[in-house]
Coordinates of C-alpha atoms and ligand atoms in Angstrom, one line a residue:
X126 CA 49.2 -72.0 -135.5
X127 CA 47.8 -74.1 -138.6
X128 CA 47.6 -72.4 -141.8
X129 CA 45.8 -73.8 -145.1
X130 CA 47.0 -73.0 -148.6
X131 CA 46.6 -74.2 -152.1
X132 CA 50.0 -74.1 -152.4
X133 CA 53.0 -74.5 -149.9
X134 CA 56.1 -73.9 -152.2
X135 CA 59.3 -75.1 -150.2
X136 CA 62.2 -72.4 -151.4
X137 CA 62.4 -68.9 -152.7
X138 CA 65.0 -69.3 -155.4
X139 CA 64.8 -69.2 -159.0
X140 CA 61.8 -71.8 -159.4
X141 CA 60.1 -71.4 -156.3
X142 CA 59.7 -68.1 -156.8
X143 CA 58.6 -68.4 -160.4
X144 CA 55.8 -71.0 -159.2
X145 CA 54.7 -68.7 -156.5
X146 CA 54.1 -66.0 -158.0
X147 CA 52.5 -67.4 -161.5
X148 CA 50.4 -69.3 -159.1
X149 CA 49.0 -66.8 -157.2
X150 CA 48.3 -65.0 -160.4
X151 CA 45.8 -67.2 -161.4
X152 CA 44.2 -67.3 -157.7
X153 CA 45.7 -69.7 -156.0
X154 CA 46.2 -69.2 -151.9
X155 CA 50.0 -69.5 -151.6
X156 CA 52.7 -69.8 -149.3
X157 CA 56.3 -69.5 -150.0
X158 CA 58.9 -71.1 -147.0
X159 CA 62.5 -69.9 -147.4
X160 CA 65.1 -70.2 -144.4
X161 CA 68.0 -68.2 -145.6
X162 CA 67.6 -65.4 -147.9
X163 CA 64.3 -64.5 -150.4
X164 CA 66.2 -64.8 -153.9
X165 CA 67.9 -68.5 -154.0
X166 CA 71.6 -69.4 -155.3
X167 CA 71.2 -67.4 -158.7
X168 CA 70.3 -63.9 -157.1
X169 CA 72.4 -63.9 -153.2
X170 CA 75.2 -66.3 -153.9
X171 CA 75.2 -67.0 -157.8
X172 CA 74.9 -65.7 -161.0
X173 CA 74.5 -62.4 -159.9
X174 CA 77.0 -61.6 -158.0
X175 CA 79.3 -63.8 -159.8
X176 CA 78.4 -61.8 -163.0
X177 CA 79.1 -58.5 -161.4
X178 CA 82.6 -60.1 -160.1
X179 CA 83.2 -61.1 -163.4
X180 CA 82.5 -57.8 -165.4
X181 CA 84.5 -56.4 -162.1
X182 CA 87.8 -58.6 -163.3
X183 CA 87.8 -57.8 -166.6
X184 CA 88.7 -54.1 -166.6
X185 CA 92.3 -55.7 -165.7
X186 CA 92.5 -56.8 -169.7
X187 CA 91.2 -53.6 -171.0
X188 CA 93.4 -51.9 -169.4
X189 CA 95.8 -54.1 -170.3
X190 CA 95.6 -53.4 -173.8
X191 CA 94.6 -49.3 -173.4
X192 CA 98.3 -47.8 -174.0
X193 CA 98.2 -49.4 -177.5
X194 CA 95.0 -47.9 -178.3
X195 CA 96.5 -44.6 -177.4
X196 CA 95.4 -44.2 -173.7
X197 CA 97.6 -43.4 -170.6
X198 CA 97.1 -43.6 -167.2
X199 CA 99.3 -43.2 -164.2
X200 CA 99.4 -45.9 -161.6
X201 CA 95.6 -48.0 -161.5
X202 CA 94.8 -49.3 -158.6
X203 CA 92.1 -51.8 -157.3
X204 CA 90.3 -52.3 -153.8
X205 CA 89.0 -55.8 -154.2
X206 CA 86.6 -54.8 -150.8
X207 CA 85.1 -51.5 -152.8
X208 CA 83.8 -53.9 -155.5
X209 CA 83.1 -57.1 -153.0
X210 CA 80.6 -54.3 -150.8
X211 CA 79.6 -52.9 -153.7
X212 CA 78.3 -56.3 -155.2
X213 CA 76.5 -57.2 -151.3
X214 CA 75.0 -53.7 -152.4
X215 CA 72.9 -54.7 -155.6
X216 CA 72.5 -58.0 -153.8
X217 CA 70.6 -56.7 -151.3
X218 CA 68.6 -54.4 -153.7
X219 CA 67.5 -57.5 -155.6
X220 CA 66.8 -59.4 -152.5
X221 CA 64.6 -56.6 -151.2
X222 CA 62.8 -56.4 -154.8
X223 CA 62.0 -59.9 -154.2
X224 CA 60.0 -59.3 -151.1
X225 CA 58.2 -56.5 -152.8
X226 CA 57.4 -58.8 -155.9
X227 CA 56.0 -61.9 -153.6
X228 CA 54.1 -58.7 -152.0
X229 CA 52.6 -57.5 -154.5
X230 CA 51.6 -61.1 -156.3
X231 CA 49.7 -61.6 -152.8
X232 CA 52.3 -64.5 -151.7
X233 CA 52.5 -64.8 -148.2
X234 CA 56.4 -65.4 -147.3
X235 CA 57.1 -67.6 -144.3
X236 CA 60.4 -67.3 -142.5
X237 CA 62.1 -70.5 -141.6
X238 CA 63.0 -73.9 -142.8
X239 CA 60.4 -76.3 -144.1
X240 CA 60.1 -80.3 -143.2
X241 CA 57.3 -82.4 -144.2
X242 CA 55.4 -83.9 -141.3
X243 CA 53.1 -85.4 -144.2
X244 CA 52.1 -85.9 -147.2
X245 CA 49.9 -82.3 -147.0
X246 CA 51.9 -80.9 -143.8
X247 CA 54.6 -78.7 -143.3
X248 CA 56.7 -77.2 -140.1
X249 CA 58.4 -74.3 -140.5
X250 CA 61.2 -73.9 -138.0
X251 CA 64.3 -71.2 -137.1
X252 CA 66.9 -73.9 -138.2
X253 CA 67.1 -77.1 -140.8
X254 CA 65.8 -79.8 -139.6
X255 CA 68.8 -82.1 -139.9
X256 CA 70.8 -79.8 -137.3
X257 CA 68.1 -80.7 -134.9
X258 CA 66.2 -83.8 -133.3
X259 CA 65.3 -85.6 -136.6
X260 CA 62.3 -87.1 -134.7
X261 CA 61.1 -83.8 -132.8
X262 CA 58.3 -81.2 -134.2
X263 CA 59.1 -78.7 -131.7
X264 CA 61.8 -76.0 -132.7
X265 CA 64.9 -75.7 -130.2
X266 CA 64.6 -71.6 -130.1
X267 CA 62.7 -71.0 -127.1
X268 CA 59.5 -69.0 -127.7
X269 CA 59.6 -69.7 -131.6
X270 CA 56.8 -72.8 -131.8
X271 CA 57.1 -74.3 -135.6
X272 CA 54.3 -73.2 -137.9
X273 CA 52.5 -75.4 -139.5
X274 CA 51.2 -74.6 -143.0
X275 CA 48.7 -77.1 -144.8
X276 CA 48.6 -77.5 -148.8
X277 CA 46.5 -79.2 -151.3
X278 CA 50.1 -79.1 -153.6
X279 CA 53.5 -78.5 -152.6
X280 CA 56.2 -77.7 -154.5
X281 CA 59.8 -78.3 -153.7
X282 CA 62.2 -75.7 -155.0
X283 CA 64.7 -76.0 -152.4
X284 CA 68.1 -75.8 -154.9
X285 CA 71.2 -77.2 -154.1
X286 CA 74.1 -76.6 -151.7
X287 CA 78.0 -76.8 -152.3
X288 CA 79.6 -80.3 -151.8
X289 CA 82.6 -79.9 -149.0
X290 CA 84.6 -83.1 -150.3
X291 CA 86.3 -85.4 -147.6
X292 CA 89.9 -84.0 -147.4
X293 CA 91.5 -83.3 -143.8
X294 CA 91.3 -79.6 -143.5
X295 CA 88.3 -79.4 -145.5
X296 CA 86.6 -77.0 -143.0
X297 CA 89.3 -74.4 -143.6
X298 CA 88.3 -74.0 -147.0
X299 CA 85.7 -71.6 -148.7
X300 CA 83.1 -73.1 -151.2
X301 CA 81.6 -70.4 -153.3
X302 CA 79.2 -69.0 -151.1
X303 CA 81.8 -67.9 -148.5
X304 CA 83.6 -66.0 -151.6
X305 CA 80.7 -63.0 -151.6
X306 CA 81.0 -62.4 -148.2
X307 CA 84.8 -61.8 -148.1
X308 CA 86.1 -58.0 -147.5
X309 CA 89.2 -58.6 -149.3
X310 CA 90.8 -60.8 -151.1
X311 CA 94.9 -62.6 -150.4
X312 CA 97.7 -62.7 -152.4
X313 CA 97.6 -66.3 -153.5
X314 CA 94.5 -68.5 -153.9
X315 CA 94.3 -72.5 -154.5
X316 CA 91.1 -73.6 -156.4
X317 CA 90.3 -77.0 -156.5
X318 CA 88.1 -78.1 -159.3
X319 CA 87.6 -78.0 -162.9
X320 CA 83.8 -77.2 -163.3
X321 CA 82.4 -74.1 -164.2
X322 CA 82.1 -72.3 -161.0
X323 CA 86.3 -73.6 -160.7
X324 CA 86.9 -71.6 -164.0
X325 CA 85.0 -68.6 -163.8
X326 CA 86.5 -68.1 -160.0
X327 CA 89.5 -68.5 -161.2
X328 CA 88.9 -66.0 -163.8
X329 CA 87.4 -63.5 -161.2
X330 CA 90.1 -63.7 -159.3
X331 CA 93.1 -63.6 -161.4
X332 CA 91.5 -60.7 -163.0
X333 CA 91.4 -58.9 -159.7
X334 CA 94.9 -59.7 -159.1
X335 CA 95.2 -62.6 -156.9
X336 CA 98.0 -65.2 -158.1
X337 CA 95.6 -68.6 -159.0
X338 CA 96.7 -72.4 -158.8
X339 CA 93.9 -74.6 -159.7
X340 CA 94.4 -78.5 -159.3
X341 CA 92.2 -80.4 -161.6
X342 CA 92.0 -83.8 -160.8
X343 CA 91.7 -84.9 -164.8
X344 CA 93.4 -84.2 -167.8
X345 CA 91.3 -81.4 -168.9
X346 CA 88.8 -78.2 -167.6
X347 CA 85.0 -78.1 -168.2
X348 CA 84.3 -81.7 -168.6
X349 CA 80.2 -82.3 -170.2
X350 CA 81.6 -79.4 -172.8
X351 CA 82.6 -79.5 -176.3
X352 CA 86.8 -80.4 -175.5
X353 CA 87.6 -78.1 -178.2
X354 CA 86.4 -75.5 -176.6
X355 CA 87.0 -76.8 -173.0
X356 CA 91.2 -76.5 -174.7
X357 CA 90.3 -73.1 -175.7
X358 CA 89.0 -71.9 -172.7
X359 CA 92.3 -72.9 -171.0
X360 CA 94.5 -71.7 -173.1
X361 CA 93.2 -68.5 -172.5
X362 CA 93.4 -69.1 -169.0
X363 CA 96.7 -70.0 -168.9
X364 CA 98.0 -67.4 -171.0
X365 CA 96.1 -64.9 -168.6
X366 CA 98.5 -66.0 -165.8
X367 CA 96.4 -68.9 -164.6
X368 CA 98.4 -71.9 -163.3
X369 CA 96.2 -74.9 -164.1
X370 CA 97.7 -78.2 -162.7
X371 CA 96.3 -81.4 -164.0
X372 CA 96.3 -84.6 -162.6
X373 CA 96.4 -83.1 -159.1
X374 CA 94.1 -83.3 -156.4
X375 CA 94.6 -82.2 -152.7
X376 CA 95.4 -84.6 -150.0
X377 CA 95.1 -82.6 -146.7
X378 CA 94.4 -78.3 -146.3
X379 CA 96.6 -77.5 -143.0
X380 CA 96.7 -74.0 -141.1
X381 CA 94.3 -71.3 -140.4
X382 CA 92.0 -69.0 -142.2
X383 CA 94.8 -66.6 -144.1
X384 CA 97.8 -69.0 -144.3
X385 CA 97.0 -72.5 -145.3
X386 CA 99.0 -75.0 -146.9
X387 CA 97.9 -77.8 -149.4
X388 CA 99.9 -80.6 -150.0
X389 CA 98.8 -82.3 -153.4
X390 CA 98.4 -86.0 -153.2
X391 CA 102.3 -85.9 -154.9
X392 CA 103.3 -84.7 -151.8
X393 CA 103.7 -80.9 -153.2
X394 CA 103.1 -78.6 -151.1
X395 CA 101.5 -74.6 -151.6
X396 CA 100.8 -72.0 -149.4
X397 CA 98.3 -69.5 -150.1
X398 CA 95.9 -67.5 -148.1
X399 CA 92.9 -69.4 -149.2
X400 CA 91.5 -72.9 -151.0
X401 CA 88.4 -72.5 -152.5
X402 CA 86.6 -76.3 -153.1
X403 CA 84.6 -76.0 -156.0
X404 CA 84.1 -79.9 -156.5
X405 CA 80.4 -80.2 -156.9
X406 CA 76.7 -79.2 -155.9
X407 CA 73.7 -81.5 -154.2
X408 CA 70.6 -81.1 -153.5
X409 CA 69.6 -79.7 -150.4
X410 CA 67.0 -82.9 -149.6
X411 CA 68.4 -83.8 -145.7
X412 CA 66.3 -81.3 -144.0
X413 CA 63.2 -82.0 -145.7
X414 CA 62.0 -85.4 -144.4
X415 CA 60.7 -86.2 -147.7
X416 CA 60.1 -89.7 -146.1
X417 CA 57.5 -88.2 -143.9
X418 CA 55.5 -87.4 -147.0
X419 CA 56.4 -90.7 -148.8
X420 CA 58.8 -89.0 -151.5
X421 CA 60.7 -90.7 -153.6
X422 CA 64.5 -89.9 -154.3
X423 CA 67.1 -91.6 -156.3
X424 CA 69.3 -93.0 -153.3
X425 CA 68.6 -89.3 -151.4
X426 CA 70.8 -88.0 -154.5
X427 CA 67.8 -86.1 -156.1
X428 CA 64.1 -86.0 -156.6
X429 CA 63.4 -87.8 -159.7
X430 CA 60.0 -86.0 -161.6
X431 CA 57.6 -87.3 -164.4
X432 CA 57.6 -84.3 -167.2
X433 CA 55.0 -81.9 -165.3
X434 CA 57.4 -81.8 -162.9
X435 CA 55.5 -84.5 -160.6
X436 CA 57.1 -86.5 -158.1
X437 CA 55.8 -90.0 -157.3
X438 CA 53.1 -88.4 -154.6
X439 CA 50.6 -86.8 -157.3
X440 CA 50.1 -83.6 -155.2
X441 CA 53.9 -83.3 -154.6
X442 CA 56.0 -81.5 -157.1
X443 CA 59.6 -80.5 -157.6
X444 CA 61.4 -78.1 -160.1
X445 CA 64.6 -76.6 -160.0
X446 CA 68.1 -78.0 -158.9
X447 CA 66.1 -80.4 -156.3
X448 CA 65.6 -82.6 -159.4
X449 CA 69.3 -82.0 -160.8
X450 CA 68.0 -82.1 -164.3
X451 CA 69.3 -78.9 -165.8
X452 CA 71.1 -77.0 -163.3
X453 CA 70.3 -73.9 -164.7
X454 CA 68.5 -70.7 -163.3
X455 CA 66.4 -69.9 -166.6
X456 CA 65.3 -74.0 -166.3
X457 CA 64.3 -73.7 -162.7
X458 CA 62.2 -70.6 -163.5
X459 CA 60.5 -72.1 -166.5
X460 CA 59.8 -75.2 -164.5
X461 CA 58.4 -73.1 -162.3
X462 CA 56.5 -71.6 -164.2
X463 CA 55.1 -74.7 -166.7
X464 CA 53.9 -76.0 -163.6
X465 CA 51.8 -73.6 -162.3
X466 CA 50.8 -72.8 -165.7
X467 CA 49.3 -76.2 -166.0
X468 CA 47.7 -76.8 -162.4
X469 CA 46.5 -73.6 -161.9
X470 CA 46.3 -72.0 -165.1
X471 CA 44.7 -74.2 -167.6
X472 CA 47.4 -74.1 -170.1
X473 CA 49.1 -77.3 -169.6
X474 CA 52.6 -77.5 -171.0
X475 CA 56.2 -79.2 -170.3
X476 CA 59.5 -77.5 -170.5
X477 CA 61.7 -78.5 -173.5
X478 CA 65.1 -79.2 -171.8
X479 CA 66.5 -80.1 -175.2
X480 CA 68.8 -77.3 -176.7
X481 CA 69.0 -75.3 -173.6
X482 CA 72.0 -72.8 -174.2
X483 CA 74.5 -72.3 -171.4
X484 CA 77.7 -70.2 -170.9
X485 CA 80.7 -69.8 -168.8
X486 CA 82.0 -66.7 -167.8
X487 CA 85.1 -67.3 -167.5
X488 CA 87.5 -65.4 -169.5
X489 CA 87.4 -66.0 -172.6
X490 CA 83.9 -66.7 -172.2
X491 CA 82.7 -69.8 -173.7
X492 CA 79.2 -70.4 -174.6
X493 CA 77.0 -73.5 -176.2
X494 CA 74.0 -74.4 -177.4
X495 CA 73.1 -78.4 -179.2
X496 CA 75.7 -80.8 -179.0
X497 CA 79.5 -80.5 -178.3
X498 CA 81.2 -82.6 -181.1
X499 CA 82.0 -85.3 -178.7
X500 CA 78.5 -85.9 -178.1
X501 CA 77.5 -85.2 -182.0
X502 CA 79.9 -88.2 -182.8
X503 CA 78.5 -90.2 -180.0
X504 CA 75.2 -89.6 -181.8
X505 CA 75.8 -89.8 -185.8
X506 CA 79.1 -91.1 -185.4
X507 CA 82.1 -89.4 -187.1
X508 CA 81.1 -90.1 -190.8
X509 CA 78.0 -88.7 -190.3
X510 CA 79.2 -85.0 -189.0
X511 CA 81.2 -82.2 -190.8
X512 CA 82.6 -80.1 -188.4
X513 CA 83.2 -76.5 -189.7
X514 CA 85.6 -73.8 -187.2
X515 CA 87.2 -70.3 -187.3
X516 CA 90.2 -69.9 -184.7
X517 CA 91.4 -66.4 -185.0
X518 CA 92.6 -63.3 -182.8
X519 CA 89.5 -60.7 -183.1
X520 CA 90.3 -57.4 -184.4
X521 CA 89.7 -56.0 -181.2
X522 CA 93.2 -58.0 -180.2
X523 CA 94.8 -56.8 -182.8
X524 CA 96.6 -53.6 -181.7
X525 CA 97.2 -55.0 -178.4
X526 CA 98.8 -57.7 -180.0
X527 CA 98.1 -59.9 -178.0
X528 CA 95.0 -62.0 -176.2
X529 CA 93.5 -65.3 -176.4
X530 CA 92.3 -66.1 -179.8
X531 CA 88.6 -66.9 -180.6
X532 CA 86.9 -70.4 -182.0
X533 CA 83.4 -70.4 -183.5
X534 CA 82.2 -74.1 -184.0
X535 CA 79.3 -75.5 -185.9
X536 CA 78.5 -78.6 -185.5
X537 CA 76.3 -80.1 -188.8
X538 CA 74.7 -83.4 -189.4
X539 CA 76.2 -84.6 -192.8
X540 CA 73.1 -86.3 -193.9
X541 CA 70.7 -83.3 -193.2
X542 CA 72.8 -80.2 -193.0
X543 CA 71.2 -79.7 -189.8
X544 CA 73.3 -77.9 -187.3
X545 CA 73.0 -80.0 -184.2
X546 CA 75.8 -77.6 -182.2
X547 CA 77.1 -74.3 -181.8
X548 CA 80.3 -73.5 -179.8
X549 CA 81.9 -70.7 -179.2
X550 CA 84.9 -68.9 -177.2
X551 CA 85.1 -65.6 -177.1
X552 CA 84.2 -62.0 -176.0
X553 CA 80.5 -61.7 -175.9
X554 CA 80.1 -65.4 -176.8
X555 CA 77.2 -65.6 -174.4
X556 CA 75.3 -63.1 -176.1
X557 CA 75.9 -64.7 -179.4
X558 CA 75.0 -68.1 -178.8
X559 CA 71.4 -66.8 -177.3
X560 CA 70.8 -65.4 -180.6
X561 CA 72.0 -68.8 -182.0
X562 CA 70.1 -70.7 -180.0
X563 CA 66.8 -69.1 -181.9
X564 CA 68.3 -70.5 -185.2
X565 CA 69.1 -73.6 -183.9
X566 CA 65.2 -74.6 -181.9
X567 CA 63.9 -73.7 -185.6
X568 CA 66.2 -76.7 -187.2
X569 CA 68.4 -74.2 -189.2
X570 CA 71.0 -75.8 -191.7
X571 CA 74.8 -74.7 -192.3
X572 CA 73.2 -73.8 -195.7
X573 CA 70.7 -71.4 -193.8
X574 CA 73.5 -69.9 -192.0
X575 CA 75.8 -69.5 -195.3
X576 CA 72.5 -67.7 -196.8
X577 CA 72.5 -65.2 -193.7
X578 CA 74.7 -62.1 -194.8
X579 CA 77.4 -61.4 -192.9
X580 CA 77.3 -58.1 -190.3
X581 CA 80.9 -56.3 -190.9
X582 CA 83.3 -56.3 -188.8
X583 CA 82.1 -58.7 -186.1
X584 CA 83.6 -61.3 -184.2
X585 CA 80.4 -63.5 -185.0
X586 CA 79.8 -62.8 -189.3
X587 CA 82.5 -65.9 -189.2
X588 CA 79.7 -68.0 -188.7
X589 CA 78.2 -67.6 -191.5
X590 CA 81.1 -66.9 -193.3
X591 CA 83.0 -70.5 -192.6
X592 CA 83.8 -72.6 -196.0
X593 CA 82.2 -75.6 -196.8
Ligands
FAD91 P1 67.9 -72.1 -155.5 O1 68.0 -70.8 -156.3 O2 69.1 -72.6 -154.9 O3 66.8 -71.8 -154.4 C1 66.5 -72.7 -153.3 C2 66.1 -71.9 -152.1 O4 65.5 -72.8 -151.2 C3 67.2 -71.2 -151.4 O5 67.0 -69.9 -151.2 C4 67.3 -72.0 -150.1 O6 67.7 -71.2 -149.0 C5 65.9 -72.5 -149.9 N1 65.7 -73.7 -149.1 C6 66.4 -74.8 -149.1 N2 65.9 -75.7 -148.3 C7 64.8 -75.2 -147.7 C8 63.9 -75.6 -146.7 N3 63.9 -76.8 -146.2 N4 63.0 -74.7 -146.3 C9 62.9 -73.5 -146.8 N5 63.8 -73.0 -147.7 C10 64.7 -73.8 -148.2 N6 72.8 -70.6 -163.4 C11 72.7 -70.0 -164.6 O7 71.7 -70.2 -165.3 N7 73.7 -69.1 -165.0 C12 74.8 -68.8 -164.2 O8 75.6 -68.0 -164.6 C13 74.9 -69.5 -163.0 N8 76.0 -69.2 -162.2 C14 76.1 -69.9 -161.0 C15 77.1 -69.6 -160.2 C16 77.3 -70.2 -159.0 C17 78.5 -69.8 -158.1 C18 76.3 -71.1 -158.5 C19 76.4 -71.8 -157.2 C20 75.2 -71.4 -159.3 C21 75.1 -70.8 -160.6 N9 74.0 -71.1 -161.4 C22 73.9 -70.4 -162.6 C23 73.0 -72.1 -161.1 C24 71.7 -71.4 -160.5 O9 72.0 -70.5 -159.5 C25 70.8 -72.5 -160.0 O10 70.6 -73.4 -161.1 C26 69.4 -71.9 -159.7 O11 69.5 -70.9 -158.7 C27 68.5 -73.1 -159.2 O12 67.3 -72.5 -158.7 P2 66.4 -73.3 -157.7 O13 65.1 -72.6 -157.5 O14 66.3 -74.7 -158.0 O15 67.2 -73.3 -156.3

């Protein structure tokens, strides 16, 4: 079977989906390939479900701190598998909406993995192509010959997958997919890793009661973000009940699935009932045989694009984590989107990726937008900053006594006033810092915030508040 299209889009996550669908809008014939699940990272095994785990763990501090605000309650209990099924629940809701929304743009959705076989070709087939004959067209299913779809463009908006680092026992491990399909969760978990997905895991499941060791090869948590913050963020962490070990790194995972043991590279040893590896992402590039099409990658690593999202083929595009730019769902989307926009739209334009806000939910939450200080410094160099911060323990804390404390963080260019960062830590600091981020694209200056009056009581009036 040989199909034409005006567009083959390779991946139906966050910017494939975007593309497809923006595409058709304005006409264009398209296909979408996607071999596991319609949706991508963000919607089956990402942000979503990682938000709902997160706003799962967090009843464990309010109820916490409910007898001091008057409330009672006999014995609480939580069933980890309620909330895990519950969570496949609205994943599969979304996933289905998907369909319907590729449907209903006119986007024909093809099952299976895609490979180039050229330049304009593509086979769809049952399984990746790097688990079969590299050099073979036919699929291994019997009765299942690979499609083949035909496209004037192609767009690759295949994401990225977990990195499974090289340490014996590795294969007993979860990476963070395999966490939304548990049914319940064990006493004690080792997570190795100090990135994001590390600390917001960690999070989810010390709220939801599981006794957390995370071994952080470095000296600190959340490296790329403003340290300040990345301190603040652990000491919350820690004072939660989190036991952060720096400066260790596992040396071999040994056991079964349930009742593994890591020894530590010191020769320490822990037993838990499971290691999550959260040490890294890649793109997903093996499978695709971007050689057949003549596709250029940085050392297979990632798929470098000019800023329409072009790779080095003109007809051949990539958005998304596939060009580990941004990794990002809101980037992949508007990637997605810019580019069909501009090809098939008449309305060329480029995606800013300067001041693209970002959060962790990890609790406290800590959310950015600009420059960390760090980076500030690295830019205007410390005589040309002033640095203005609030540390303080919210008023919602304060009955409770207790509770991590907050830190707003403006980050101003002495010479300008121009506030090049914004950092905070903090309930809700992921809903501030969006607003921020509005203030921040339109060049405001510490003297434009300190002109803003103040919204009383809020966690957030200290930011225009702060002294000079
Ligand atoms: P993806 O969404 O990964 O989609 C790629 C799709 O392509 C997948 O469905 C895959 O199955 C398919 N595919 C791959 N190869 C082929 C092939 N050869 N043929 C056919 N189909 C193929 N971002 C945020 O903005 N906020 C967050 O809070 C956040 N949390 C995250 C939490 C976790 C645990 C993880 C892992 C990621 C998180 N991210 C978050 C990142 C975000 O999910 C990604 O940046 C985003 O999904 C990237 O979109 P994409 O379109 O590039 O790729």
């Amino acid at each position: 079977m040989s199909d034409h299209f005006d567009l083959i889009v390779l991946g139906a996550g966050s910017g494939g989906l975007a593309a497809a669908k923006r595409a058709a809008s304005y006409g264009a014939r398209v296909a979408i390939v996607e071999g596991d699940r319609v949706g991508g990272t963000c919607v089956i095994r990402g942000c979503v479900p990682k938000k709902l785990l997160v706003y799962g763990s967090a009843y464990k501090h309010l109820l916490a701190d409910a007898a001091s605000y008057g409330w009672s309650m006999g014995e609480v209990r939580h069933d980890a598998g309620t909330l895990l099924a519950n969570v496949r629940a609205e994943v599969d809701r979304l996933n289905q909406l998907h369909i319907g929304l590729l449907e209903k743009a006119g986007v024909e959705l093809v099952r299976g993995w895609g490979h180039f076989l050229d330049s304009r070709s593509v086979a769809v087939t049952a399984t990746p192509a790097t688990l079969r004959d590299q050099s073979s067209e036919s699929d291994p299913a019997p009765g299942s010959p690979p499609r083949i779809l035909r496209g004037e463009r192609i767009l690759i908006a295949v994401g990225g997958r977990p990195t499974r680092p090289l340490i014996q026992g590795a294969e007993h491990c979860w990476v963070s997919d395999d966490l939304f399909l548990l049914e319940s969760l064990p006493e004690r978990v080792v997570i190795v890793g100090a990135g994001f997905i590390a600390c917001e895991f960690a999070c989810i499941l010390n709220g939801l009661g599981v006794q957390v060791t995370q071994l952080v090869r470095g000296d600190h948590l959340l490296r790329g973000f403003d340290l300040e913050a990345a301190h603040a963020v652990q000491e919350g962490m820690e004072a939660g009940g989190i036991d952060i070990r720096f400066a260790h790194s596992p040396a071999q995972i040994a056991g079964e699935p349930g009742a593994l043991v890591v020894t530590t590279q010191s020769g320490e040893q822990i037993a838990c009932g499971g290691v999550l590896l959260a040490t890294g992402r890649h793109p997903y590039l093996e499978p695709l045989h971007l050689d057949a099409a003549g596709v250029a990658t940085d050392n297979g690593r990632r798929i470098p694009v000019d800023r329409n999202q072009a790779t080095n083929v003109p007809h051949i595009y990539a958005v998304g984590d596939a060009t580990d730019v941004i990794n990002l769902t809101p980037v992949a989307v508007d990637e997605g989107r810019a580019f069909a926009d501009s090809v098939y739209g008449g309305k060329p334009r480029q995606v800013n990726h300067d001041l693209v806000a970002s959060a962790v939910f990890s609790q406290p939450e800590l959310a950015t937008v600009g420059l960390s200080e760090e980076e500030a410094i690295a830019r205007c160099g410390p005589e040309g900053l002033r640095v203005h911060r609030a540390r303080f323990r919210p008023m919602a804390q304060a009955l409770p006594a207790r509770g991590p404390r907050v830190l707003l963080k403006l980050v101003v260019e002495a010479a300008t006033d121009r506030v090049l960062g914004v950092q905070m830590v903090g309930e809700h600091a992921a809903e501030i810092i969006q607003m921020a981020a509005i203030a921040i694209g339109m060049g405001a200056t510490k003297a434009d915030f300190d002109r803003t009056m103040a919204l009383h009581p809020s966690v957030s009036e200290e930011f225009v508040t702060m002294a000079n």
